Tab-separated table of C-alpha atoms in Angstrom:
chain	number	residue	atom	x	y	z
A	120	LEU	CA	-2.167	-8.933	15.305
A	121	ILE	CA	-3.565	-7.970	18.706
A	122	GLU	CA	-0.073	-6.981	19.860
A	123	HIS	CA	0.497	-4.867	16.747
A	124	LEU	CA	-2.840	-3.071	16.992
A	125	SER	CA	-2.546	-2.620	20.763
A	126	ALA	CA	0.906	-1.083	20.332
A	127	ALA	CA	-0.557	1.408	17.844
A	128	LEU	CA	-3.907	2.055	19.540
A	129	GLY	CA	-3.631	1.063	23.183
A	130	PRO	CA	-5.970	-1.510	24.721
A	131	LEU	CA	-8.540	-2.610	22.161
A	132	PRO	CA	-12.274	-2.709	22.853
A	133	PRO	CA	-13.296	-6.279	23.756
A	134	ALA	CA	-15.187	-6.797	20.485
A	135	ALA	CA	-12.155	-5.664	18.455
A	136	ALA	CA	-9.803	-7.936	20.406
A	137	ALA	CA	-12.198	-10.868	19.906
A	138	LEU	CA	-12.315	-10.165	16.180
A	139	CYS	CA	-8.503	-10.079	16.038
A	140	ARG	CA	-8.374	-13.547	17.576
A	141	GLN	CA	-10.500	-14.735	14.640
A	142	ALA	CA	-8.277	-13.094	11.992
A	143	GLN	CA	-7.498	-15.348	9.057
A	144	PRO	CA	-3.888	-15.747	7.926
A	145	VAL	CA	-3.243	-15.458	4.203
A	146	ALA	CA	0.098	-16.760	2.927
A	147	LEU	CA	0.896	-15.207	-0.430
A	148	ALA	CA	3.490	-16.406	-2.905
A	149	LYS	CA	5.441	-13.866	-4.926
A	150	GLY	CA	3.127	-12.600	-7.683
A	151	GLN	CA	-0.060	-13.885	-6.038
A	152	ALA	CA	-3.013	-11.487	-6.000
A	153	LEU	CA	-4.711	-10.580	-2.741
A	154	LEU	CA	-7.373	-8.492	-4.501
A	155	HIS	CA	-8.348	-8.442	-8.180
A	156	GLU	CA	-9.637	-5.553	-10.252
A	157	GLY	CA	-13.432	-5.754	-10.151
A	158	GLY	CA	-13.402	-7.408	-6.729
A	159	HIS	CA	-14.850	-5.988	-3.550
A	160	TRP	CA	-12.431	-4.926	-0.816
A	161	GLN	CA	-13.960	-6.378	2.326
A	162	HIS	CA	-11.015	-6.678	4.735
A	163	LEU	CA	-8.580	-4.789	6.857
A	164	TRP	CA	-5.179	-6.373	6.224
A	165	TRP	CA	-2.166	-6.427	8.465
A	166	LEU	CA	0.969	-7.230	6.501
A	167	GLU	CA	2.929	-9.141	9.113
A	168	ARG	CA	5.851	-9.614	6.729
A	169	GLY	CA	6.404	-9.180	3.029
A	170	ALA	CA	5.736	-6.569	0.390
A	171	LEU	CA	2.541	-5.688	-1.450
A	172	ARG	CA	1.922	-3.473	-4.431
A	173	LEU	CA	-1.306	-1.811	-5.501
A	174	TYR	CA	-1.412	-1.307	-9.250
A	175	TYR	CA	-3.668	-0.494	-12.173
A	176	LEU	CA	-3.731	-2.116	-15.597
A	177	ASP	CA	-4.184	0.265	-18.519
A	178	ARG	CA	-6.135	-0.450	-21.717
A	179	ASP	CA	-3.115	-2.277	-23.136
A	180	GLY	CA	-2.579	-4.428	-20.052
A	181	GLN	CA	0.442	-2.428	-18.849
A	182	ALA	CA	0.755	-2.128	-15.069
A	183	ALA	CA	1.160	1.228	-13.338
A	184	ASN	CA	2.002	1.068	-9.653
A	185	LYS	CA	-0.191	2.994	-7.246
A	186	ASN	CA	1.568	2.245	-3.957
A	187	PHE	CA	3.717	-0.210	-2.022
A	188	TYR	CA	3.361	-1.586	1.498
A	189	LEU	CA	6.035	-3.337	3.551
A	190	ASP	CA	6.232	-5.280	6.828
A	191	GLY	CA	3.855	-4.094	9.526
A	192	ALA	CA	1.552	-2.068	7.288
A	193	LEU	CA	-2.168	-1.829	7.953
A	194	VAL	CA	-4.161	-1.540	4.732
A	195	TRP	CA	-7.920	-1.108	4.533
A	196	PRO	CA	-10.616	0.334	2.285
A	197	ILE	CA	-10.427	3.842	3.705
A	198	THR	CA	-13.172	5.494	1.631
A	199	PRO	CA	-16.826	4.512	1.264
A	200	ALA	CA	-16.347	3.949	-2.485
A	201	LEU	CA	-13.527	1.473	-1.836
A	202	ARG	CA	-15.802	-0.449	0.520
A	203	GLU	CA	-18.959	-0.337	-1.585
A	204	LEU	CA	-17.881	-0.485	-5.237
A	205	PRO	CA	-15.672	-2.875	-7.201
A	206	VAL	CA	-12.049	-1.717	-7.127
A	207	HIS	CA	-10.196	-0.621	-10.259
A	208	PHE	CA	-6.800	-1.929	-9.169
A	209	TRP	CA	-4.997	-5.074	-8.049
A	210	VAL	CA	-3.167	-5.898	-4.812
A	211	GLU	CA	-0.318	-8.377	-5.319
A	212	ALA	CA	2.584	-9.779	-3.300
A	213	LEU	CA	6.009	-8.659	-4.535
A	214	GLU	CA	7.642	-11.324	-2.388
A	215	PRO	CA	6.372	-14.157	-0.208
A	216	SER	CA	4.111	-12.419	2.307
A	217	GLN	CA	2.053	-13.177	5.398
A	218	VAL	CA	-1.148	-11.157	5.693
A	219	TRP	CA	-3.836	-11.297	8.380
A	220	ALA	CA	-7.359	-10.467	7.250
A	221	LEU	CA	-10.139	-9.014	9.377
A	222	PRO	CA	-13.639	-8.547	7.938
A	223	TRP	CA	-13.984	-4.798	7.464
A	224	ASP	CA	-17.640	-4.602	8.512
A	225	GLY	CA	-16.878	-6.403	11.769
A	226	TRP	CA	-13.857	-4.207	12.452
A	227	ALA	CA	-15.807	-1.017	11.738
A	228	THR	CA	-18.570	-2.114	14.132
A	229	ALA	CA	-16.106	-3.213	16.835
A	230	THR	CA	-14.197	0.097	16.700
A	231	ALA	CA	-17.167	2.477	16.293
A	232	GLY	CA	-16.597	5.276	18.780
A	233	PHE	CA	-13.069	4.028	19.647
A	234	ALA	CA	-11.163	7.333	19.605
A	235	PRO	CA	-7.652	5.898	19.015
A	236	TRP	CA	-8.839	4.087	15.859
A	237	GLN	CA	-10.662	7.199	14.650
A	238	ALA	CA	-7.492	9.237	15.223
A	239	LEU	CA	-5.427	6.682	13.278
A	240	GLU	CA	-7.937	6.732	10.419
A	241	HIS	CA	-7.728	10.518	10.349
A	242	ARG	CA	-3.902	10.482	10.298
A	243	VAL	CA	-3.821	7.853	7.541
A	244	LEU	CA	-6.376	9.745	5.461
A	245	ALA	CA	-4.434	12.998	5.868
A	246	ALA	CA	-1.165	11.249	4.954
A	247	LEU	CA	-2.817	9.650	1.925
A	248	LEU	CA	-4.058	13.032	0.716
A	249	GLN	CA	-0.645	14.593	1.305
A	250	ASP	CA	1.045	11.746	-0.605
A	251	LYS	CA	-1.383	12.148	-3.519
A	252	MET	CA	-0.751	15.896	-3.649
A	253	ALA	CA	3.016	15.362	-3.551
A	254	ARG	CA	2.777	12.723	-6.289
A	255	GLU	CA	0.686	15.032	-8.464
A	256	HIS	CA	3.232	17.828	-7.951
A	257	ALA	CA	6.072	15.453	-8.806
A	258	PHE	CA	4.472	14.318	-12.065
A	259	LEU	CA	3.547	17.835	-13.129
A	260	GLN	CA	6.635	19.776	-12.081
A	261	LEU	CA	9.624	17.514	-11.443
A	262	THR	CA	11.965	15.734	-13.797
A	263	ALA	CA	12.369	11.976	-13.616
A	264	THR	CA	15.692	12.474	-11.811
A	265	GLU	CA	14.084	14.783	-9.262
A	266	ARG	CA	11.296	12.240	-8.715
A	267	TYR	CA	13.871	9.516	-8.120
A	268	LEU	CA	15.797	11.693	-5.654
A	269	ALA	CA	12.556	12.391	-3.773
A	270	LEU	CA	11.838	8.635	-3.713
A	271	ARG	CA	15.286	7.999	-2.215
A	272	THR	CA	14.575	10.540	0.504
A	273	ASP	CA	10.953	9.642	1.220
A	274	HIS	CA	11.083	5.851	0.873
A	275	PRO	CA	14.627	4.525	1.363
A	276	ASP	CA	13.159	1.193	2.528
A	277	TRP	CA	11.588	0.717	-0.911
A	278	LEU	CA	14.993	0.868	-2.615
A	279	ALA	CA	16.144	-2.293	-0.855
A	280	ARG	CA	12.923	-4.270	-1.284
A	281	ILE	CA	11.039	-3.179	-4.385
A	282	PRO	CA	12.272	-4.428	-7.785
A	283	LEU	CA	13.726	-1.763	-10.092
A	284	ARG	CA	11.025	-2.151	-12.740
A	285	GLN	CA	8.318	-1.659	-10.099
A	286	LEU	CA	10.004	1.486	-8.784
A	287	ALA	CA	10.328	2.754	-12.344
A	288	SER	CA	6.614	2.225	-12.920
A	289	TRP	CA	5.811	4.136	-9.715
A	290	LEU	CA	8.046	6.967	-10.943
A	291	GLY	CA	6.325	6.958	-14.330
A	292	ILE	CA	9.428	5.978	-16.301
A	293	THR	CA	10.900	2.843	-17.839
A	294	ASP	CA	13.328	0.631	-15.968
A	295	VAL	CA	15.969	1.521	-18.581
A	296	ALA	CA	15.506	5.234	-17.847
A	297	LEU	CA	15.738	4.559	-14.111
A	298	SER	CA	18.952	2.562	-14.589
A	299	ARG	CA	20.452	5.493	-16.509
A	300	ILE	CA	19.451	7.939	-13.773
A	301	ARG	CA	20.961	5.729	-11.104
A	302	ARG	CA	24.184	5.298	-13.087
A	303	ARG	CA	24.457	9.062	-13.609
A	304	LEU	CA	23.908	9.753	-9.893
A	305	ASN	CA	26.205	6.937	-8.720
A	306	PRO	CA	29.072	6.707	-11.215
A	307	GLY	CA	31.283	3.664	-10.826
């Protein structure tokens, strides 16, 4: 974890490095939840290896995927509401995964005033906003086929790792519809 964060941020402040040495490993089985709806998100997670999905359950218990994270991802409660209020989504392993957990409050204190972390937070927040705007545009103005083509361009790594029905949910279509699109685009 220290190596990963140091590669991204440069030398860590001593308090942050000490906290990293105390990080708790979390081994997740496929389908195991890391965070439940109604829970409080209190950690920064480094996904050493594996795949996670963030998803919502609708009134009928149907899952709708919010996002996916693969090997090496850093995931944390980026907004005050995510840190202070119960979450409305789940975080679950799509495959056996190894996650390292750092207490968010400790990390925030240890990196207060650490410019490289603040710059990373800013970049991640900007990318998150851009992704949300692109997703909104896709749902309002693109066909399902166009959304799938954009997915292939933007997230080719997902195609090899994320199950078809999960990708279909993220695209807002059924897995049957996604299979038809893929067959039409890749005949034979």
